[in-house]
Coordinates of C-alpha atoms and ligand atoms in Angstrom, one line a residue:
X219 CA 11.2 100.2 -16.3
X220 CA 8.1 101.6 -17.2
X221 CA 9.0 104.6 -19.1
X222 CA 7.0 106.9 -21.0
X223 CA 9.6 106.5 -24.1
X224 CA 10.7 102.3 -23.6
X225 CA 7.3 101.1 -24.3
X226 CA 9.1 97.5 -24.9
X227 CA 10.6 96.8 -22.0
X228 CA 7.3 97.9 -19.9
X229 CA 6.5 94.2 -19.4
X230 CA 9.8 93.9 -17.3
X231 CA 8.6 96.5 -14.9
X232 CA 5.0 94.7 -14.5
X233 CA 7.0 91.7 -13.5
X234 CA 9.3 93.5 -11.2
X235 CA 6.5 95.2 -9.4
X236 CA 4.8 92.1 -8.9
X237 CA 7.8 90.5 -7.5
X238 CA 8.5 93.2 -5.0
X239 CA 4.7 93.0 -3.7
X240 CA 5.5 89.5 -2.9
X241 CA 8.7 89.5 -2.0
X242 CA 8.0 92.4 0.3
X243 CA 4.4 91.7 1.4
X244 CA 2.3 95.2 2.0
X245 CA 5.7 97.3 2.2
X246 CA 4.2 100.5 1.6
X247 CA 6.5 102.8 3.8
X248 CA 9.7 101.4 2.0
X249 CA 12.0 103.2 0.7
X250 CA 11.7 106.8 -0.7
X251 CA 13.6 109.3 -2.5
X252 CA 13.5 113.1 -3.8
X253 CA 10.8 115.5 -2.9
X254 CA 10.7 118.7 -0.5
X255 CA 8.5 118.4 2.7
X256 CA 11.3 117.3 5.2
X257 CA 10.9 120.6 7.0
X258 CA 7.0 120.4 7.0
X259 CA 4.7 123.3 7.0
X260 CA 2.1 125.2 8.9
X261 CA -1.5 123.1 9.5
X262 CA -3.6 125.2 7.8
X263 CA -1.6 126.2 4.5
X264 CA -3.2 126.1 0.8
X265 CA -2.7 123.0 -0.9
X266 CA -3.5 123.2 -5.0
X267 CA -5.4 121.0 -6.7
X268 CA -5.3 121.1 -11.0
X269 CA -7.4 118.6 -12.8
X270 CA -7.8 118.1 -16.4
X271 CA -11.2 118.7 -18.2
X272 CA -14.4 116.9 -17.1
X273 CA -13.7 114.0 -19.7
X274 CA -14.9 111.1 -17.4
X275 CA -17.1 110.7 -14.3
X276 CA -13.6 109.9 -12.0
X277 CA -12.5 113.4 -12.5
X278 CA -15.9 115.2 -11.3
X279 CA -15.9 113.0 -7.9
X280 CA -12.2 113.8 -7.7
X281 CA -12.8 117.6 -7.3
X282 CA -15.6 117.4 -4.7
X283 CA -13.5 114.5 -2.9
X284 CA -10.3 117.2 -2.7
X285 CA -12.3 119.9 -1.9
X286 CA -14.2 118.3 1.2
X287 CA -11.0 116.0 2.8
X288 CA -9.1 118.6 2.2
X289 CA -10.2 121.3 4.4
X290 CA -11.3 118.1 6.6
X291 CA -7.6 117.6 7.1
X292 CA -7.1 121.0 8.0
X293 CA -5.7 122.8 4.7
X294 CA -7.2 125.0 2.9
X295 CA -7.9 123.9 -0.8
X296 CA -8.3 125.3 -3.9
X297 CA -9.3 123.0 -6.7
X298 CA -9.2 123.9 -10.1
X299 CA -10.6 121.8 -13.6
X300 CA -9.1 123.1 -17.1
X301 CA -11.8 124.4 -19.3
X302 CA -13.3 122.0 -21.9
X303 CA -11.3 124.1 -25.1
X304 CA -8.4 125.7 -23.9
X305 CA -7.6 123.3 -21.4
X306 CA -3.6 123.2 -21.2
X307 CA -3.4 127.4 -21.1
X308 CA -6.0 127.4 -18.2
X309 CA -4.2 124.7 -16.6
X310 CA -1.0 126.2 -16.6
X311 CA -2.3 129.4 -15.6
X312 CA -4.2 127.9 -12.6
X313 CA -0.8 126.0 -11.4
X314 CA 0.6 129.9 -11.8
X315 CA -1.5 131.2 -9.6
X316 CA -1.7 128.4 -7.1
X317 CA 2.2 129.3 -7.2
X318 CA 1.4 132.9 -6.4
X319 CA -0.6 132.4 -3.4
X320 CA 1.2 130.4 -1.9
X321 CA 0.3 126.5 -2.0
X322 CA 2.8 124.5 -0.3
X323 CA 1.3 121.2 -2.0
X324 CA 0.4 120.9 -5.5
X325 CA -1.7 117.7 -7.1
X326 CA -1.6 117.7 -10.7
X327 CA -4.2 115.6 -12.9
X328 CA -2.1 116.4 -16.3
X329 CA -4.3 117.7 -19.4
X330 CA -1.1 117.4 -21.4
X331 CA 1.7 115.8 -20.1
X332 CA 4.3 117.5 -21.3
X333 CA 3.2 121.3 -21.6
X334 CA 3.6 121.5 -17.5
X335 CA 7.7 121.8 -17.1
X336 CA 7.3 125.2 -16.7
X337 CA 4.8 126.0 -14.1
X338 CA 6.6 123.0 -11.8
X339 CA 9.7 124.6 -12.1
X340 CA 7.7 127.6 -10.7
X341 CA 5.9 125.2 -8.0
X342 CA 9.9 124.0 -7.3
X343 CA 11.4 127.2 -6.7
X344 CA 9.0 128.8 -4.6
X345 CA 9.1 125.5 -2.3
X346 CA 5.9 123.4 -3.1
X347 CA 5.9 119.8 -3.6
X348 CA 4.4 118.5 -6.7
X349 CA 2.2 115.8 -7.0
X350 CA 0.9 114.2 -10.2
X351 CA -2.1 112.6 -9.6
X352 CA -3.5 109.8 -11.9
X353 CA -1.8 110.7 -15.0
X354 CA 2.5 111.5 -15.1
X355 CA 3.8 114.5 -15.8
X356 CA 6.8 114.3 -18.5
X357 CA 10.0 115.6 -19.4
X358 CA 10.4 117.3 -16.1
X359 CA 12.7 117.0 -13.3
X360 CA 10.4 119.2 -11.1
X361 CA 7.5 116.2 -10.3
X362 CA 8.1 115.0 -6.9
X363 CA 5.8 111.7 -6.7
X364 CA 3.2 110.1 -8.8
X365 CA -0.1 108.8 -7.5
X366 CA -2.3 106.8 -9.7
X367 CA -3.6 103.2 -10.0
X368 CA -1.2 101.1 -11.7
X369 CA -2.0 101.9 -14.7
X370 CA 0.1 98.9 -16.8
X371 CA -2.1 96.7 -14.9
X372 CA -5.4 98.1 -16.3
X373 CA -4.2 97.5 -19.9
X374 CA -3.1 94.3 -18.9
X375 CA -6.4 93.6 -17.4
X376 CA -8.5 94.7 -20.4
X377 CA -6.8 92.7 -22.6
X378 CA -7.6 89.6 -20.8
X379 CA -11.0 90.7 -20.4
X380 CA -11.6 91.1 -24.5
X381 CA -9.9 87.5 -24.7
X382 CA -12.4 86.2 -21.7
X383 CA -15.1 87.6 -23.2
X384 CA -14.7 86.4 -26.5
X385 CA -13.9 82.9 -25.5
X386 CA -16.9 82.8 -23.7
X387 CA -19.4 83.5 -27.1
X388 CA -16.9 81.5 -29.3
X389 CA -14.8 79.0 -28.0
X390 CA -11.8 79.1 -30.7
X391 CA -10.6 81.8 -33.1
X392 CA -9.8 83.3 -35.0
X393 CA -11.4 86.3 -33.3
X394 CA -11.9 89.8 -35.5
X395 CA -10.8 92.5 -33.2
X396 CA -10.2 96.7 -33.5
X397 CA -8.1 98.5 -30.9
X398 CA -9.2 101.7 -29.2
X399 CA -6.4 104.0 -27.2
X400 CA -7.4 107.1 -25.2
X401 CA -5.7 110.9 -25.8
X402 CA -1.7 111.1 -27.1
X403 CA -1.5 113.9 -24.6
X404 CA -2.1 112.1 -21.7
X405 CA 0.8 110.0 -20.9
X406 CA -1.5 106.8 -19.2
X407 CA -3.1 105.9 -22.8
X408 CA 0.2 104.6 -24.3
X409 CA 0.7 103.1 -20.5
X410 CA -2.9 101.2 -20.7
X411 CA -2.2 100.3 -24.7
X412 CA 0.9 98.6 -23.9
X413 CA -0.3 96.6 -21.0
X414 CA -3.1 95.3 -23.2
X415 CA -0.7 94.4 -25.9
X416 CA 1.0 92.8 -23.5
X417 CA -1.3 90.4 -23.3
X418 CA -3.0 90.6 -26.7
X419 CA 0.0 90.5 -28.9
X420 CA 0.9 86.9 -28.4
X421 CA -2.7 86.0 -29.7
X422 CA -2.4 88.4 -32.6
X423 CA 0.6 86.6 -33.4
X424 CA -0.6 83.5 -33.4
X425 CA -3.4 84.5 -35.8
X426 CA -5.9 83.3 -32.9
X427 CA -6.9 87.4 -32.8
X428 CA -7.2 89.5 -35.9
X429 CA -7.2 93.2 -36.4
X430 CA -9.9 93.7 -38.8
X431 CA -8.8 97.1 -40.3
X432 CA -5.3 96.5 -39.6
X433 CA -4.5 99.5 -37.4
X434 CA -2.9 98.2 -34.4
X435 CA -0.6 101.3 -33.8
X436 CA -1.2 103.7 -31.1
X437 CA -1.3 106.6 -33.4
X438 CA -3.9 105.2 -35.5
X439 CA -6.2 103.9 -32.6
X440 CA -6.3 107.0 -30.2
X441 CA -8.9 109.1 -29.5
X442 CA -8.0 112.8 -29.4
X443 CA -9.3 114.4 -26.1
X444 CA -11.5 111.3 -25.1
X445 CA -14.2 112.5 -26.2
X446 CA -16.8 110.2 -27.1
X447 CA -17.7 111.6 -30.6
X448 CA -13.8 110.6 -32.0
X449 CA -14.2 107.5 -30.7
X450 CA -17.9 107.1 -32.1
X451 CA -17.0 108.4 -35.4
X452 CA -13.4 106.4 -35.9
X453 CA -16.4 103.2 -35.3
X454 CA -18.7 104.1 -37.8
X455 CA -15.9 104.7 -40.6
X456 CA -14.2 101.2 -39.1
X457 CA -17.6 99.2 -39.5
X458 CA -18.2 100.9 -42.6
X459 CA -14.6 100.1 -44.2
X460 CA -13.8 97.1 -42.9
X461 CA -17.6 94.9 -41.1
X462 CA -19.2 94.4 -44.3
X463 CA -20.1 91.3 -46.2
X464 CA -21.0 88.9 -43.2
X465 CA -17.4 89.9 -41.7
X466 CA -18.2 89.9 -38.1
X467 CA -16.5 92.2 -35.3
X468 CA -16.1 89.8 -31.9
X469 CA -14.5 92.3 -29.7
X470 CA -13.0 95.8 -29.3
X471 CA -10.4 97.4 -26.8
X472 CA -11.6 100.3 -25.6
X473 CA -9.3 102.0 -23.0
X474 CA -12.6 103.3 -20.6
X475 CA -16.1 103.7 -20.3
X476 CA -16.8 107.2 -22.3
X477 CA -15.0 105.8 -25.3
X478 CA -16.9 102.0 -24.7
X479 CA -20.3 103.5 -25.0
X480 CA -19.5 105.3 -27.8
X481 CA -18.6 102.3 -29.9
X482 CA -21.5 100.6 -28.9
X483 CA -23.5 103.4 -30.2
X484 CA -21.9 103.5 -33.3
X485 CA -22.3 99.5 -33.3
X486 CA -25.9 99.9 -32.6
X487 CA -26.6 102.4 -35.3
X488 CA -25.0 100.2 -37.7
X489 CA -27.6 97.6 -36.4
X490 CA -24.7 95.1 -36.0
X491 CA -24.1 92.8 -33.1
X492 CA -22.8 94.2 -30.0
X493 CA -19.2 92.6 -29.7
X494 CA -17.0 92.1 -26.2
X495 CA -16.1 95.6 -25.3
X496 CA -14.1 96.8 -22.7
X497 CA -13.6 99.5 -20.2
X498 CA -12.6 101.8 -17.6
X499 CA -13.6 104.0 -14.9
X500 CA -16.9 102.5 -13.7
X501 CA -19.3 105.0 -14.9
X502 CA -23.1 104.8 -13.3
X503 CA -24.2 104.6 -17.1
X504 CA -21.6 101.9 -17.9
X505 CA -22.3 99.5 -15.1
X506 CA -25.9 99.8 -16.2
X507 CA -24.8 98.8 -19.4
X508 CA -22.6 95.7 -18.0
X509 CA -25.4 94.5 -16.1
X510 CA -27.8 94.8 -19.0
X511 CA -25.8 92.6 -20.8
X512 CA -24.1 95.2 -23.6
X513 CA -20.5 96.4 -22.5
X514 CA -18.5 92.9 -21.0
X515 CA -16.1 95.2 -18.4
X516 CA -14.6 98.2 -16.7
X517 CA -12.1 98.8 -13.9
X518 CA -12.7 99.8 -10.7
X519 CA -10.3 102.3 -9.8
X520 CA -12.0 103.5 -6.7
X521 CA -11.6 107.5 -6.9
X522 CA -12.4 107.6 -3.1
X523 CA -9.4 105.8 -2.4
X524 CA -6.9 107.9 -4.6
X525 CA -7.9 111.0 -3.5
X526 CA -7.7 109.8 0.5
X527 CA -4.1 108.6 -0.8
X528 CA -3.0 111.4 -2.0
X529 CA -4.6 113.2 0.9
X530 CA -2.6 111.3 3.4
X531 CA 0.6 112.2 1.6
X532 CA -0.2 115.9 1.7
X533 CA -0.5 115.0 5.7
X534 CA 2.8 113.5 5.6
X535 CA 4.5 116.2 3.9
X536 CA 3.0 119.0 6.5
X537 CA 4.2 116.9 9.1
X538 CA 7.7 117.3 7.6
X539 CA 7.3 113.3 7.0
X540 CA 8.2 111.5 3.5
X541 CA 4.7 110.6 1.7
X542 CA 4.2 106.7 1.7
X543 CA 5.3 105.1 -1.7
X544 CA 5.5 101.3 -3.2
X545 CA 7.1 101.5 -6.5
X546 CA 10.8 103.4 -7.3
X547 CA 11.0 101.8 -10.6
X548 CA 8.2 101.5 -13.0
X549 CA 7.6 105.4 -14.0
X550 CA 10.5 107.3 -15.7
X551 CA 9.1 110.5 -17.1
X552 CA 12.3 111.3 -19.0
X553 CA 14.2 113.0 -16.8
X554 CA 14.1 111.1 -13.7
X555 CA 12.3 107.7 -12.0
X556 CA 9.4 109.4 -10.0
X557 CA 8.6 108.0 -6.3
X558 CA 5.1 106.4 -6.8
X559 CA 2.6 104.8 -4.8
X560 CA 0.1 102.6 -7.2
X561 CA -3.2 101.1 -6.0
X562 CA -4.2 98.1 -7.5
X563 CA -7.1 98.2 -10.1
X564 CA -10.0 95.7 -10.8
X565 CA -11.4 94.3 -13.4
X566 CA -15.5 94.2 -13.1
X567 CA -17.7 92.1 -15.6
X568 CA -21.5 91.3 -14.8
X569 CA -20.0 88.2 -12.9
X570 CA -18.2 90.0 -10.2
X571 CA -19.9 93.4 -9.9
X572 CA -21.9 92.8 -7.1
X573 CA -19.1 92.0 -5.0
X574 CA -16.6 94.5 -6.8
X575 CA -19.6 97.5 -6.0
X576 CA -20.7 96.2 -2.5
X577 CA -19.0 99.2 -0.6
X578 CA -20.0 101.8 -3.1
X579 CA -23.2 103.3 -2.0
X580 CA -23.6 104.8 -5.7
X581 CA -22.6 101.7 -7.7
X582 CA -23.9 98.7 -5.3
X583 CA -28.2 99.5 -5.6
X584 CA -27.1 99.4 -9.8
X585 CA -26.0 95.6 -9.3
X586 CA -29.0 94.3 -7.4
Ligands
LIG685 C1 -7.6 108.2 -16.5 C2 -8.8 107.4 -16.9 C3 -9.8 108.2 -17.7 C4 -9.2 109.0 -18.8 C5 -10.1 110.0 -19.4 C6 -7.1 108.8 -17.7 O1 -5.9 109.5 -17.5 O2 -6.7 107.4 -15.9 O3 -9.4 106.8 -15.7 O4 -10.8 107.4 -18.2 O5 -8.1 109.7 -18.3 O6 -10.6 110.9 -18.6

């Protein structure tokens, strides 16, 4: 069970979700429990979009993506970002007001997990169906399924790709390493940090990988907000404390693409070599940077295909159908085991990215 509290036993649910996809092959319509819709809804009604702050380029193509399939489908959207400041009182106040006129769906990309119980309740009791989208909504009984890519898999995935990467410019360790984690109020960062451990920690205890600085907690490797100047700034002070001497840094986690270029900047100013960095998201100016040799990898979590996802369930759901979901285990919020349907993610390095890209018009011309 992949809860947002039992970070040890997340492993277990990794391995039970892989089981189920082969023991049940592409069984996507499965079973399915909790959430409103059975009675459907008229064609046309509002259906409420809420997305955090602008804090990487998946979240800008989101809101255009929603906006256009959207009224495609035949609904009429209204698609809301939080402001860059005060973004968990806007976004509860856009969720409000969605209330108020009416939406019959709401999609939620959280901007803090766990400041949102109220306004689902709201969403609940005026009939809506609540959607988290991306990131999981906590400590709430009110969230009726989760969409996202699985996000356990993406930690799991970076952490091979820093080990990969390393291997590949230095056969044996020990390797110096420092760890990266994206915002504590955004419940995926401790979700990608323990599906990286997963895979890291056996290393680390071994002694084949070494934390440099020592800080290998999640409170002392997140970046508040993503933003790119924490993560910058926690570099320099980590190359300053801890690179010195001829003590040399061979790789770093870094949970997604903002945060990645960041520490290369930092690494860059320091004039230091770059080491194995990892990603997320892939970001135009990151996939440059992969193909230019500097970051090793990102994830392709293909925005397009979430947002037509989550589209598709708000069909189902006017239709008075159950949404489509593949996982009844892996995401406990607290207070119950949301219904989820997970996409799987990819890991990209310079190798692949041609053939990871080739049905992106944006991303493909960058890999030529
Ligand atoms: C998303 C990532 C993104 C991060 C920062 C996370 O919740 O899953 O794709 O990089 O937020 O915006």
């Amino acid at each position: 069970m992949r809860s947002f509290i039992t970070r040890g036993i997340a492993a277990v649910g990794a391995v039970a979700l892989l089981t189920l996809g082969t023991a049940c092959g592409n069984d996507r319509e499965g079973s399915t429990s909790g959430g409103d819709g059975a009675k459907g809804f008229a064609k046309n009604s509002l259906v409420g979009v809420a997305l955090p702050a602008k804090t990487s380029e998946n979240w800008v193509l989101a809101g255009d993506l929603f906006t256009n399939g959207l009224k495609k489908a035949g609904f009429k959207a209204d698609v809301q970002y939080a402001g860059a400041s005060t973004t968990v009182a806007d976004q509860q106040a856009q969720i409000s007001s969605m209330v108020t006129k009416g939406a019959k769906v709401i999609v939620i990309g959280a901007t803090d997990a766990s400041q949102l119980a109220t306004q689902v309740a709201q969403a609940k009791d005026a009939g809506a169906t609540v959607i988290a989208y991306d990131r999981l909504i906590t400590n709430t009984p009110d969230v009726d399924y989760y969409i996202a890519f699985d996000n356990f898999k993406v930690g799991q995935l970076q952490g091979q790709a820093l080990i990969d990467g390393m291997k590949a410019k230095k056969p044996k360790g020990p390797w110096n390493i420092e760890l990266f984690s994206g915002s504590p109020d955004d419940n995926n960062s401790k979700v990608f940090f323990n599906g990286a451990m997963d895979v890291l920690k056996p290393l680390i205890d071994k002694g084949d990988i070494v934390i440099g600085s020592g800080q290998d907690s999640i409170k002392q490797t997140a970046v508040q907000g993503w933003k790119a100047e924490n993560a910058q700034q926690r570099m320099d002070s980590l190359l300053t404390s801890t690179y010195h001497g001829g003590k040399k840094l061979d790789g770093v986690l870094s949970p997604n693409d903002t945060l990645a270029r960041a520490i290369i900047t930092a690494v860059k100013g320091a004039g230091k070599p770059i080491p194995v960095v990892t990603g997320q998201d892939s970001e135009v100016e990151s996939v440059k940077s992969i193909m230019a040799g500097e970051q090793y990898s990102t994830i392709n979590k293909d925005t397009r295909k979430l947002v037509a996802e989550t589209i598709e369930m708000a069909k189902s759901l006017q239709k008075g159908d159950k949404p489509k979901i593949n996982d009844t285990k892996s995401y406990n919020n607290g207070k119950k085991v949301v219904p989820s349907y997970l996409l799987p993610p990819v890991i990209v390095t310079k190798k692949n990215a041609a053939e990871a890209y080739a049905n992106d018009p944006k991303l493909a011309p960058l890999t030529k």
